[in-house]
Coordinates of C-alpha atoms and ligand atoms in Angstrom, one line a residue:
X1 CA -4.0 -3.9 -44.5
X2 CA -1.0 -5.0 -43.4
X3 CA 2.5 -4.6 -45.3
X4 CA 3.2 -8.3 -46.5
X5 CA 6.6 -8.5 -45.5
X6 CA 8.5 -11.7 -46.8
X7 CA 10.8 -14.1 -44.2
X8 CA 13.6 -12.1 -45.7
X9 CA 12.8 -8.8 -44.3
X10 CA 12.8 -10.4 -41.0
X11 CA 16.5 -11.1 -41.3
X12 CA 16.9 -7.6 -40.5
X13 CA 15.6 -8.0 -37.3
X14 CA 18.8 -10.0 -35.8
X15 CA 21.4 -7.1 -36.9
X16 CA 20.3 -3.6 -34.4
X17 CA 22.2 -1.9 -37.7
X18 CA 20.2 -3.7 -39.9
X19 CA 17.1 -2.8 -39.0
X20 CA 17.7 0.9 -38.0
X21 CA 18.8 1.3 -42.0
X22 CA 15.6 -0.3 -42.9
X23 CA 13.8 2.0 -41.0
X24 CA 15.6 5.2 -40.4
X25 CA 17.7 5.7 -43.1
X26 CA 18.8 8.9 -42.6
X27 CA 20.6 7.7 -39.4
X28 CA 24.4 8.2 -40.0
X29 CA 25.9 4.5 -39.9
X30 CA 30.1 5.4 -40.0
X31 CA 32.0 2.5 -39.6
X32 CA 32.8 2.6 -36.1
X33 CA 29.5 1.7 -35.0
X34 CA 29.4 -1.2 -37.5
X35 CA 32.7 -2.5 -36.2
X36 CA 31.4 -1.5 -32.9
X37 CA 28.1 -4.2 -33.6
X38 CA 30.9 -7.1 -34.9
X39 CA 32.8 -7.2 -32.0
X40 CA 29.6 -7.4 -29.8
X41 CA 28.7 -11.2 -32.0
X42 CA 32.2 -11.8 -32.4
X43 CA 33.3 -11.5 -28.5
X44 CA 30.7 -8.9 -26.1
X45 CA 27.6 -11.0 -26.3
X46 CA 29.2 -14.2 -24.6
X47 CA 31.2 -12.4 -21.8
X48 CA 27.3 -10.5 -21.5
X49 CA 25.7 -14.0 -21.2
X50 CA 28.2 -15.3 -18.6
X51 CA 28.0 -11.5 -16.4
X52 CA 24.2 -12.4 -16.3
X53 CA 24.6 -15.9 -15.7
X54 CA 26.8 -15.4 -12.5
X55 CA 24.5 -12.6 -10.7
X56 CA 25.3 -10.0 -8.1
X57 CA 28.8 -8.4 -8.9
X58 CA 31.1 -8.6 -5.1
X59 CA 32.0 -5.3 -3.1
X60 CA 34.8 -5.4 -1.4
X61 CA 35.1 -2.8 1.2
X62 CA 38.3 -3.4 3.3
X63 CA 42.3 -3.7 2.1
X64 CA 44.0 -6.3 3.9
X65 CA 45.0 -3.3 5.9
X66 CA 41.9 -2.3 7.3
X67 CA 41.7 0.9 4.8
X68 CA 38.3 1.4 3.3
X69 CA 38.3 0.9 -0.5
X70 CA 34.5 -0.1 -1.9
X71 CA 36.0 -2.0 -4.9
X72 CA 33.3 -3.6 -7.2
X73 CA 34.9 -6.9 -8.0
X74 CA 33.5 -8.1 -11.6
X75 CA 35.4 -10.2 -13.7
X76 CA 38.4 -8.9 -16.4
X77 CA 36.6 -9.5 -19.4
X78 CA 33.6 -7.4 -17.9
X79 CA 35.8 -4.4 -17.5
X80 CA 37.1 -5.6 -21.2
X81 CA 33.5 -5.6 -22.3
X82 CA 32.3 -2.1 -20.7
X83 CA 35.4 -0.1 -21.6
X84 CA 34.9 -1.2 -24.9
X85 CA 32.0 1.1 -25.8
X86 CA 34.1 4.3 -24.0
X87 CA 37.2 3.3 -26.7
X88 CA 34.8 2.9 -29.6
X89 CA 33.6 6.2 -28.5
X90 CA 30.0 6.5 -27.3
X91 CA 30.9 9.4 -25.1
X92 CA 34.3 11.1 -26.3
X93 CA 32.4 11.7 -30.1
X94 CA 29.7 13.3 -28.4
X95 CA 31.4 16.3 -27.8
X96 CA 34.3 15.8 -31.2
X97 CA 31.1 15.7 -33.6
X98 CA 29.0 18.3 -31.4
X99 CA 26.1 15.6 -31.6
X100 CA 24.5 13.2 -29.1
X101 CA 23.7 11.0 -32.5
X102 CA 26.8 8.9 -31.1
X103 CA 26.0 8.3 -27.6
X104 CA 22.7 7.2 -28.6
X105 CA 23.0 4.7 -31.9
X106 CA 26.0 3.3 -29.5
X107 CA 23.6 2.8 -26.7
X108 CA 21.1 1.1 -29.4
X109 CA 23.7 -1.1 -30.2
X110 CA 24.8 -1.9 -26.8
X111 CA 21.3 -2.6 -25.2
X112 CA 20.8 -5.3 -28.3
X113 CA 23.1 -7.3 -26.8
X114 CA 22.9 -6.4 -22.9
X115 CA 20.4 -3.4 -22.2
X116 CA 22.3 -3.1 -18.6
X117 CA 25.4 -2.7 -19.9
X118 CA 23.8 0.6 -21.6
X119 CA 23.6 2.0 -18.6
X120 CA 26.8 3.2 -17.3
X121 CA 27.1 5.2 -21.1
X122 CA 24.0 6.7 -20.6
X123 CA 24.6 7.9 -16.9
X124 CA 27.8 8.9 -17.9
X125 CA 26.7 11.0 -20.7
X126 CA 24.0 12.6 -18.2
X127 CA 27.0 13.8 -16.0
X128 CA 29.0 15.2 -18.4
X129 CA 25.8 17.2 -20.3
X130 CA 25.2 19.2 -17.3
X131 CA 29.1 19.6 -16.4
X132 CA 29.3 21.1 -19.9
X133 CA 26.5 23.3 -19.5
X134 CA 26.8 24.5 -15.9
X135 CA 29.8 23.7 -14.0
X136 CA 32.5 26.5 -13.8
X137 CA 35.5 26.7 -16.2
X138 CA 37.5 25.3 -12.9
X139 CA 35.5 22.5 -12.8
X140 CA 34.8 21.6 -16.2
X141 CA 38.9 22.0 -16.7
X142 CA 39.2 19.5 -13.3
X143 CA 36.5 16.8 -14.3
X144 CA 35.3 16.6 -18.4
X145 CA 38.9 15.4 -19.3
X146 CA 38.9 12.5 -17.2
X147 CA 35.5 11.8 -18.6
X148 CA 36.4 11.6 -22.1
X149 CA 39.0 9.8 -22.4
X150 CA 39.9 7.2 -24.8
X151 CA 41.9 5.0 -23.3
X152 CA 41.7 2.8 -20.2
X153 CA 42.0 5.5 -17.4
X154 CA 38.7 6.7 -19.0
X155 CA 36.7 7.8 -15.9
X156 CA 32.9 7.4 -15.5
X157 CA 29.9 9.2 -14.0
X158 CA 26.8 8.4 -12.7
X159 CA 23.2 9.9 -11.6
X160 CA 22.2 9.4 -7.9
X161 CA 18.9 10.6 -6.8
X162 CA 16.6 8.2 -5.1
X163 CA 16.3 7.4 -1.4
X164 CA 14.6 5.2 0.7
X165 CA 11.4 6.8 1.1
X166 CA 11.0 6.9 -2.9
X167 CA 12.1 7.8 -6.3
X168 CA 8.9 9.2 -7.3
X169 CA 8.1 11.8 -5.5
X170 CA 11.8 13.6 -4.7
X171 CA 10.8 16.5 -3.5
X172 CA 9.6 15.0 -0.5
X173 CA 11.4 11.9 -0.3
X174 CA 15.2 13.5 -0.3
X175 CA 16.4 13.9 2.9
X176 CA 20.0 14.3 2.2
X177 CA 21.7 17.5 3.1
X178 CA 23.8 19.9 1.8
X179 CA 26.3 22.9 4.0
X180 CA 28.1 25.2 3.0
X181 CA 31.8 25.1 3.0
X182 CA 33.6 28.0 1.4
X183 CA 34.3 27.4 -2.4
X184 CA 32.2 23.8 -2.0
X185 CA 29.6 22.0 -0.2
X186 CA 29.6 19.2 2.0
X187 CA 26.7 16.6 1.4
X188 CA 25.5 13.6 4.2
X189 CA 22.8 11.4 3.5
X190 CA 21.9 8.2 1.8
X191 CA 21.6 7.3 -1.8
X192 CA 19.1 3.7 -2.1
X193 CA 19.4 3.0 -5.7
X194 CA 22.5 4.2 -7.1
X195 CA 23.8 2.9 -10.3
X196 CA 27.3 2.4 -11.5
X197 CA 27.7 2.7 -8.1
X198 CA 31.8 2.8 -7.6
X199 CA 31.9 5.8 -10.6
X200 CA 34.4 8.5 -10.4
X201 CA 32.0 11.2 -10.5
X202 CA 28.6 11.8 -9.6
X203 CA 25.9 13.8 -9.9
X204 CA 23.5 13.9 -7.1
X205 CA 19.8 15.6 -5.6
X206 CA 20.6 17.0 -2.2
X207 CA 18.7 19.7 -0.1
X208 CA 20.7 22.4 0.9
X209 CA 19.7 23.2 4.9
X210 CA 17.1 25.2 5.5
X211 CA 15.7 24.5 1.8
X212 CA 11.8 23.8 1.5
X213 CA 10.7 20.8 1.5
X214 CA 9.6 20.1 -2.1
X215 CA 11.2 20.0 -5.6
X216 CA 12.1 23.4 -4.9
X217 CA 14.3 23.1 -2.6
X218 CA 16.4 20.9 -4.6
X219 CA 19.8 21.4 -5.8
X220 CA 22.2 19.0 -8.3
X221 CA 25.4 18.3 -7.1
X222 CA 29.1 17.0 -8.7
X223 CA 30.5 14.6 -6.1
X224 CA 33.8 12.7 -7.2
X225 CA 34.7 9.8 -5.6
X226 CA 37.9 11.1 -4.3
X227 CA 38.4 13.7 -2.1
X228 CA 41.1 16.1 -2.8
X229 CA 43.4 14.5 -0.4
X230 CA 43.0 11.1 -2.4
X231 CA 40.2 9.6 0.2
X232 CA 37.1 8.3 -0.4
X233 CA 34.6 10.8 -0.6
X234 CA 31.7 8.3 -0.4
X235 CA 31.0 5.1 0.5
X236 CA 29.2 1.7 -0.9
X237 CA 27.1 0.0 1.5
X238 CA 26.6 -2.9 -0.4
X239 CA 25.7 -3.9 -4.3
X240 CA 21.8 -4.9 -4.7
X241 CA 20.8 -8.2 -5.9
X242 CA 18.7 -7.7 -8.8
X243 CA 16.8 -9.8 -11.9
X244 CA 18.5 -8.2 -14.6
X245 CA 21.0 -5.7 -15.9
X246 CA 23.4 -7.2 -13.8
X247 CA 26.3 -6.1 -16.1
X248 CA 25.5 -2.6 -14.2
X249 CA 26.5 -2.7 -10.8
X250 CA 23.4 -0.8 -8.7
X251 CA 24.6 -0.1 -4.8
X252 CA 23.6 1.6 -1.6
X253 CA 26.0 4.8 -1.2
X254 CA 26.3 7.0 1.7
X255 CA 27.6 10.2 1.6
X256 CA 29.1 11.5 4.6
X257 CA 30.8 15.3 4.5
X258 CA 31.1 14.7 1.2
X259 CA 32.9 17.2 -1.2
X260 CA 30.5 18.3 -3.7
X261 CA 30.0 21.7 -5.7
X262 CA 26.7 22.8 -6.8
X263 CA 25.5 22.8 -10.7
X264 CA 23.9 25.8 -11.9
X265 CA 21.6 27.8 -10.1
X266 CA 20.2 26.4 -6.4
X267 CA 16.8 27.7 -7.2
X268 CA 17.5 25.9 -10.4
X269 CA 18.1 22.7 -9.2
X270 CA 14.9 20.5 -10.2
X271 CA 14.9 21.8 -13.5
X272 CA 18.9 20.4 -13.7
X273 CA 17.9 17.0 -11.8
X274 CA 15.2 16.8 -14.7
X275 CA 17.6 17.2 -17.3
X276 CA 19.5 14.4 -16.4
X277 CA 16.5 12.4 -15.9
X278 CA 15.4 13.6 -19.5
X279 CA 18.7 11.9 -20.9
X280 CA 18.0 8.9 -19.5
X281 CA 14.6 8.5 -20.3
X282 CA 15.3 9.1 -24.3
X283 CA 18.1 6.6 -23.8
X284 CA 15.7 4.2 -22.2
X285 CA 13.2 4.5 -24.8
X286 CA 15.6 3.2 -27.8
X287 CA 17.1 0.6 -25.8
X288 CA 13.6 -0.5 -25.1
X289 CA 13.2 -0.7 -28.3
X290 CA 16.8 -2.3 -29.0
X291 CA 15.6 -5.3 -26.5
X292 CA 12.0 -5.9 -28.1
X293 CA 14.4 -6.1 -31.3
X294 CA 16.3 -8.7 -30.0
X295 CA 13.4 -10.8 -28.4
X296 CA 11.9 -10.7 -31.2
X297 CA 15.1 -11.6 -33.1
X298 CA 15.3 -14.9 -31.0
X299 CA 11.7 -15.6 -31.6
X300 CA 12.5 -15.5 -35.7
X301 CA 15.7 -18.0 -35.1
X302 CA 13.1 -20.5 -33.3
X303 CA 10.5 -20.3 -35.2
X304 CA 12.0 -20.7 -38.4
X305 CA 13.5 -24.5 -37.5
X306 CA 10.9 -25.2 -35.0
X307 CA 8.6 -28.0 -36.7
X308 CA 4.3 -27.8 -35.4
X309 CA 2.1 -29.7 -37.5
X310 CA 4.4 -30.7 -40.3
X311 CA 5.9 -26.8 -41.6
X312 CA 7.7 -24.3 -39.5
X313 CA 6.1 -22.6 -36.7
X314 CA 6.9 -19.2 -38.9
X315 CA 4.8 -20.5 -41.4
X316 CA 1.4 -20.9 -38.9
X317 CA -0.8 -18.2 -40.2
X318 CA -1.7 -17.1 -36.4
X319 CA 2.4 -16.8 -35.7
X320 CA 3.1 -15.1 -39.1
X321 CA 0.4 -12.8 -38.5
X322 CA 1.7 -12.0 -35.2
X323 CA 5.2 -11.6 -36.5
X324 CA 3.7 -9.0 -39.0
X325 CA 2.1 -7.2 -36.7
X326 CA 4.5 -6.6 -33.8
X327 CA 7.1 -6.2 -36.6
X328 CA 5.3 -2.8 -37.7
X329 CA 4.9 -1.9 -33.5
X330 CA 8.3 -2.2 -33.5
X331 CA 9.0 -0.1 -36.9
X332 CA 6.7 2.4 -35.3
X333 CA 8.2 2.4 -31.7
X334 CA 11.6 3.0 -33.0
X335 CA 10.2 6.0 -35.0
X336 CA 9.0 7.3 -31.8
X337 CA 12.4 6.7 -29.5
X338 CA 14.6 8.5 -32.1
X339 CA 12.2 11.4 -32.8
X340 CA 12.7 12.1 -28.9
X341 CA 16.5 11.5 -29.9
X342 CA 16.0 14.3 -32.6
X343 CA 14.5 16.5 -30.4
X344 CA 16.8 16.2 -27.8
X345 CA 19.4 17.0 -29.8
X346 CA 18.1 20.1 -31.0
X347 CA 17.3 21.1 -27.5
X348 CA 19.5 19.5 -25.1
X349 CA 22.0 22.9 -24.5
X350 CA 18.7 24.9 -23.7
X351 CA 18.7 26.5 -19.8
X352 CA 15.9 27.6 -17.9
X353 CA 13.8 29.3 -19.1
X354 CA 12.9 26.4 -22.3
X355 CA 11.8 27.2 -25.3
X356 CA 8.5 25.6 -27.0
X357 CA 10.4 23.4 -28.9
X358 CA 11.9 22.0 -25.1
X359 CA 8.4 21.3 -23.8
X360 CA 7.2 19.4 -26.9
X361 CA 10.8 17.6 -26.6
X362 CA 9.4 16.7 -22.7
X363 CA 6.3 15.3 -24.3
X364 CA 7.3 13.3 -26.9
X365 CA 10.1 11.7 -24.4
X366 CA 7.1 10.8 -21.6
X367 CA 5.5 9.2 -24.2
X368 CA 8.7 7.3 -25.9
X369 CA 9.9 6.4 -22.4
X370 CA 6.4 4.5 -21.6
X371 CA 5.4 3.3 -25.0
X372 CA 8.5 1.5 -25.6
X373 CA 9.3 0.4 -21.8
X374 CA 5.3 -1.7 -22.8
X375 CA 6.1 -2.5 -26.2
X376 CA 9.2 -4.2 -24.6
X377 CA 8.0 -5.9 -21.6
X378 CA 4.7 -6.9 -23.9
X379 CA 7.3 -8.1 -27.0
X380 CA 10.0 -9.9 -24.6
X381 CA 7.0 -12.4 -23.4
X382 CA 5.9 -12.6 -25.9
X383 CA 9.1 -14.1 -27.3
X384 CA 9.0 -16.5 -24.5
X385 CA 5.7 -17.7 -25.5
X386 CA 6.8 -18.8 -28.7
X387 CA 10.2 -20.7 -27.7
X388 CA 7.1 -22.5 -25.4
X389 CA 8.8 -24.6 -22.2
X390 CA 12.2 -23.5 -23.7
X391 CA 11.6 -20.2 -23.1
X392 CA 11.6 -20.7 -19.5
X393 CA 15.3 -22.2 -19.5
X394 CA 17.6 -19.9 -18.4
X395 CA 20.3 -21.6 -20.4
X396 CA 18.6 -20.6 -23.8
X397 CA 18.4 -16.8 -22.7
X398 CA 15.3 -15.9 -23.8
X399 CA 14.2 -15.2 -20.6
X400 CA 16.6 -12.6 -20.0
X401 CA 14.4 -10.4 -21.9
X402 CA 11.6 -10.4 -19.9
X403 CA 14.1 -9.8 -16.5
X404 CA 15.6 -7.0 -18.0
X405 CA 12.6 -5.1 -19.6
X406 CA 10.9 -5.1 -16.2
X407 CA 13.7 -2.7 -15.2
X408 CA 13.6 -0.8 -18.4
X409 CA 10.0 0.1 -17.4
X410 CA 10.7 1.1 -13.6
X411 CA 13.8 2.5 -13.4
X412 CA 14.3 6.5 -14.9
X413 CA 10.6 6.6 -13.5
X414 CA 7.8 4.3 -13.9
X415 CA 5.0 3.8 -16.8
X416 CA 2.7 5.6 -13.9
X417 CA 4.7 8.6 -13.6
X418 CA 5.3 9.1 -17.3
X419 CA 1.5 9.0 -17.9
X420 CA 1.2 11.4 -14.9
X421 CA 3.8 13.7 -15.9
X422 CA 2.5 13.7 -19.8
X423 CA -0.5 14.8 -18.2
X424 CA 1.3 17.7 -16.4
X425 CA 3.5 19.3 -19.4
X426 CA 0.2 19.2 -21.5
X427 CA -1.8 20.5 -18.8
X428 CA 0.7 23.2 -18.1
X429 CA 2.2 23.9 -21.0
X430 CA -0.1 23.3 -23.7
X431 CA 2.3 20.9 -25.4
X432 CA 0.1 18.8 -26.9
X433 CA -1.2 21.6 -29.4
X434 CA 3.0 21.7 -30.0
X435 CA 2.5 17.5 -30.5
X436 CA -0.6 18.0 -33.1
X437 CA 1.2 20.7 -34.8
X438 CA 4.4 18.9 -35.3
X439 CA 2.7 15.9 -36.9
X440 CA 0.5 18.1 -38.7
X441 CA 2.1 17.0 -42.0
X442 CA 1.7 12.9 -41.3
X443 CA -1.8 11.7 -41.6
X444 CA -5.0 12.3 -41.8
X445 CA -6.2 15.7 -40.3
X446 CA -10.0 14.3 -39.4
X447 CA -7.9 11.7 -37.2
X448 CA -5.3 14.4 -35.7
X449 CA -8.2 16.6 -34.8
X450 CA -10.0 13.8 -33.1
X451 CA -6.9 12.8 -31.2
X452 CA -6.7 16.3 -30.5
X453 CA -10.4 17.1 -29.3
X454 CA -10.1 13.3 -27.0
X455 CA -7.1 15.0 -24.9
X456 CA -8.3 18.3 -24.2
X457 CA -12.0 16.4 -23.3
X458 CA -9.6 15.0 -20.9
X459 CA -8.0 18.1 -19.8
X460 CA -11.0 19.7 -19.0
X461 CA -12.3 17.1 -16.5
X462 CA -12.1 17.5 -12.7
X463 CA -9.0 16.8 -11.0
X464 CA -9.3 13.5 -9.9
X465 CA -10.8 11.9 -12.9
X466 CA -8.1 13.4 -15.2
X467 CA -5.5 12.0 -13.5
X468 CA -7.8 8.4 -12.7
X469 CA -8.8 8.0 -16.0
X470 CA -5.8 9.0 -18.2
X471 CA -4.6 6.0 -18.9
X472 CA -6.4 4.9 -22.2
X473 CA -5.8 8.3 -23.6
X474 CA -2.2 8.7 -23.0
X475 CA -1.9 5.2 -24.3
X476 CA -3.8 5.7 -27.3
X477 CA -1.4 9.5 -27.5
X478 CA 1.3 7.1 -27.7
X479 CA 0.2 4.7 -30.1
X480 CA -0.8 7.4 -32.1
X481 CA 1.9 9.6 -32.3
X482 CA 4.8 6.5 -33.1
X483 CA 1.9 5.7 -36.0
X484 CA 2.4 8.6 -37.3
X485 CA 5.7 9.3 -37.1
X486 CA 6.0 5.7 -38.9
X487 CA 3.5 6.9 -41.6
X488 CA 5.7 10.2 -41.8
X489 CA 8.6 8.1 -42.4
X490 CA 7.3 5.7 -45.3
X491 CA 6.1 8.7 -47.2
X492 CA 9.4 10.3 -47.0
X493 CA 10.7 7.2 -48.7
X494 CA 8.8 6.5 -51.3
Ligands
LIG1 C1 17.9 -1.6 -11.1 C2 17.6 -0.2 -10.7 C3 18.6 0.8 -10.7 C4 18.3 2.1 -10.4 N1 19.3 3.0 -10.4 C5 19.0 4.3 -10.0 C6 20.1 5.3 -10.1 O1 21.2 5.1 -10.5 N2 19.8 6.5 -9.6 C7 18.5 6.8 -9.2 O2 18.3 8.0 -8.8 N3 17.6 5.9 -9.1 C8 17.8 4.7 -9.6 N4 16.8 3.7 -9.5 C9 15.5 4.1 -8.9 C10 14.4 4.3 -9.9 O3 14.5 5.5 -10.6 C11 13.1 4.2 -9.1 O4 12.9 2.8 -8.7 C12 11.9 4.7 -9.8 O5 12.0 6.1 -10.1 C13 10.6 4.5 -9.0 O6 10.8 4.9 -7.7 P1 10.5 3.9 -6.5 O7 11.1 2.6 -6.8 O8 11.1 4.6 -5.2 O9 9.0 3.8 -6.4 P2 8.0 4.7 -5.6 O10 8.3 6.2 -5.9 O11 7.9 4.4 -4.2 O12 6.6 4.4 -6.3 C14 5.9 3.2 -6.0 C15 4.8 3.1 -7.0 O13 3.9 4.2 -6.9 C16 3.7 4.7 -8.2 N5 3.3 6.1 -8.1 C17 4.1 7.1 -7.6 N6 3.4 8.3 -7.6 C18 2.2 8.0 -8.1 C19 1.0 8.8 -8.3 N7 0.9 10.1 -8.1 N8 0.0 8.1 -8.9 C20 0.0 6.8 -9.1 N9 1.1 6.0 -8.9 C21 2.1 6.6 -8.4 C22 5.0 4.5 -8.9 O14 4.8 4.6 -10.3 C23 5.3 3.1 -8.5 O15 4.5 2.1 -9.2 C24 17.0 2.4 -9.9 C25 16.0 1.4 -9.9 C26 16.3 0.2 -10.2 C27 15.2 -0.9 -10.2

């Protein structure tokens, strides 16, 4: 039976504070982050709107001099808009509170109103992380100042990894190089999709020559955009035109003798690249569920005044059912994006080799990335469906949601490779007995032993129909696991 929720606790739904107190109370809510969310209605959601509206940001790669300068030429009040989040401090309280809590209720925030605009926080915060854990004292003293700063100068980072031949598979698709040169490395290759392209530092996945050609052989490298004798050190090709999160600017980069210095360990490298990814992907999951929010949000504001057969469209049992029910996904969703938040926290200063409590984090964030990434795309046409022919217009927004959850579901790796690499950790690493365990206090034990019994049925299947048949399961895994994360959480409260 469903929870009969009254229009009232709907309301929650338009305010991304609003409905995380509802739900997860024990989130910290300090009153930066709620004067943070005011000047979003007040001011950040119409310079958003109009950064959407006018597409594909302009590079402009020559002076009038001739001298290279790959400027990305966006509008004041979208540098305004951005810089915003880095003064109210998404990144500098990280490291001030010793927490990630900040980063990521600021992201959840921030992709409420424009999930692209969430981007250059999150990349940024997946440079600095592995700066702060692995770069040398001279290099942590040369680049995490600039990086968390609060005022204007504030510099910002960025995660380059996929080529041309793929973003799936890097191991094999990589192809650019890095030599040798003394205290440094110099790095030539090509970068295919590289957000927040134009950032002032970089962390990239480069071979180092004679390597092997696998995920191995890959290293992570920091590669400012300066050289130290005030050049470029690389170079935008051009900006992409894309469907959505166009308040990120994604480019082409080439790197060409670039100065870069490697992160941690070279033999190390994949396990680094997948740290980075790993931020991402728990950032990704919360703003997927920050979008389905705000879809559904919309859909509440039009269906209350929108008159059908003499009452409210709300009021239609079929739509107030449906309201109901994609209400509690959501609920349970956002229980499953923040318990990879919780676990990242507790884990995210591990190195090589991870504890337990690491590869359970990996688990949980395979399965937050893809459950929410659906529940958004699923929720945001949904939400389209209900405005009816309105929803189509571009000049009632609506729309936008669907654009931008399709990249919420393919970039930081897509639905298929989360399943895929679910598959692997639990295959590997046994994590799913570390899943069953840690929601051994949440439900029923007859249901979390069948859950349990279904995935190692699939685990013991041949090769080929493991990975061919997966699907279902890890889906159901999924569902499952926000469920009772969810049921977890209403206990605790009452
Ligand atoms: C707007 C945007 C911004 C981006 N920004 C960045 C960035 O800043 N930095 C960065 O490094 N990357 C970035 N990316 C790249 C993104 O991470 C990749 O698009 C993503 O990882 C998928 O890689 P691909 O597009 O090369 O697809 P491919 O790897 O070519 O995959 C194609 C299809 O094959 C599927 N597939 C792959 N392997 C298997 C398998 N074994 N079994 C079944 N199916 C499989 C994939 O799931 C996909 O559906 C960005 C992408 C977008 C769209």
């Amino acid at each position: 039976m469903l929870p009969n929720h009254s229009p009232i606790s709907f309301e929650i739904l338009h305010s991304p504070l609003h409905f995380l107190q509802a739900g997860l109370s024990d989130l910290p809510q300090p009153d930066w982050l709620r004067e943070y969310e005011s000047w979003w209605e007040r001011e950040g959601q119409g310079i958003s709107a109009a950064v959407d509206r006018s597409g594909t940001p302009w590079l402009r790669m020559f002076d009038r001099f001739g001298a290279r300068v790959d400027e990305v030429l966006y509008p004041p009040e979208y540098w305004r808009m951005l810089k915003h989040g880095y003064h109210a401090g998404v990144l500098w309280r990280v490291f001030e509170e010793d927490s990630l809590l900040p980063a990521y209720l600021g992201i959840y925030v921030t992709s409420f109103y424009d999930p692209g605009l969430s981007c250059p926080y999150t990349v940024s915060l997946a440079t600095i992380a592995p700066l702060s854990k692995y770069g040398d004292p001279e290099l942590q003293k040369r680049f995490l100042p600039p990086l968390l700063r609060r005022d204007e100068s504030v510099w910002q980072g960025a995660t380059w990894m996929t080529e041309i031949k793929g973003g799936s598979d890097l191991g094999a698709a990589v192809e650019t190089v890095a030599r040798p040169a003394g205290t440094h490395w110099l790095l030539t290759g090509d970068k295919y999709f590289a957000s927040n392209a134009g950032a002032e530092l970089a962390v990239v996945a480069a071979r180092p020559e004679g390597a092997p050609r696998n995920v191995r052989g890959l290293g992570l490298y920091l590669v400012p955009r300066q050289r130290a004798d005030g050049q470029l050190n690389y170079f935008i090709r051009r900006i992409k035109d894309k469907i959505a999160t166009r308040s990120v600017p994604t480019g082409e980069i080439e790197l060409r003798d670039s100065e870069a210095w490697l992160l941690g360990l070279r033999e190390e490298g994949i396990y680094l690249i997948l740290e980075v990814l790993n931020l991402s992907r728990v950032a990704n999951s919360i703003g997927s569920v920050a979008l389905a929010q705000r879809a559904m949000a919309d859909a509440l504001s039009f269906a209350k005044r929108r008159m059908v057969f003499g009452k409210p469209l709300i009021e239609q049992p079929l739509i107030r059912r449906q309201f109901e029910e994609r209400f509690q996904q959501l609920q349970a969703a956002s229980r499953l994006g923040w318990e990879a938040v919780e676990l990242l926290n507790q884990v995210w200063r591990e190195k090589p080799p991870y504890s337990d409590r690491y590869h359970l984090f990996r688990l949980v964030a395979h399965l937050a990335k893809y459950w929410t990434a659906e529940l958004a795309v699923q929720t945001a046409k949904w939400a389209m469906e209900v405005h009816g022919g309105l929803g189509t217009l571009e000049e009632y927004h609506v729309e936008r949601w669907l654009r931008e959850a399709m990249i919420l579901a393919i970039w930081e790796g897509t639905s298929h490779r989360q399943i895929l690499d679910g598959l692997e950790v639990m295959e590997r690493r046994r994590t799913h007995h570390l899943l069953f365990q840690h929601l051994a206090a949440t439900g029923s034990a007859s249901a979390l032993r069948e859950m349990e019994s279904r995935v190692e049925q699939q685990l013991n299947l041949p090769e080929e129909e493991r990975g061919a048949t997966v699907e279902g399961l890890f889906r159901d895994l999924a569902a499952f696991t926000a469920d009772a994360l969810l049921a977890r959480g209403i206990r605790a409260k009452s």
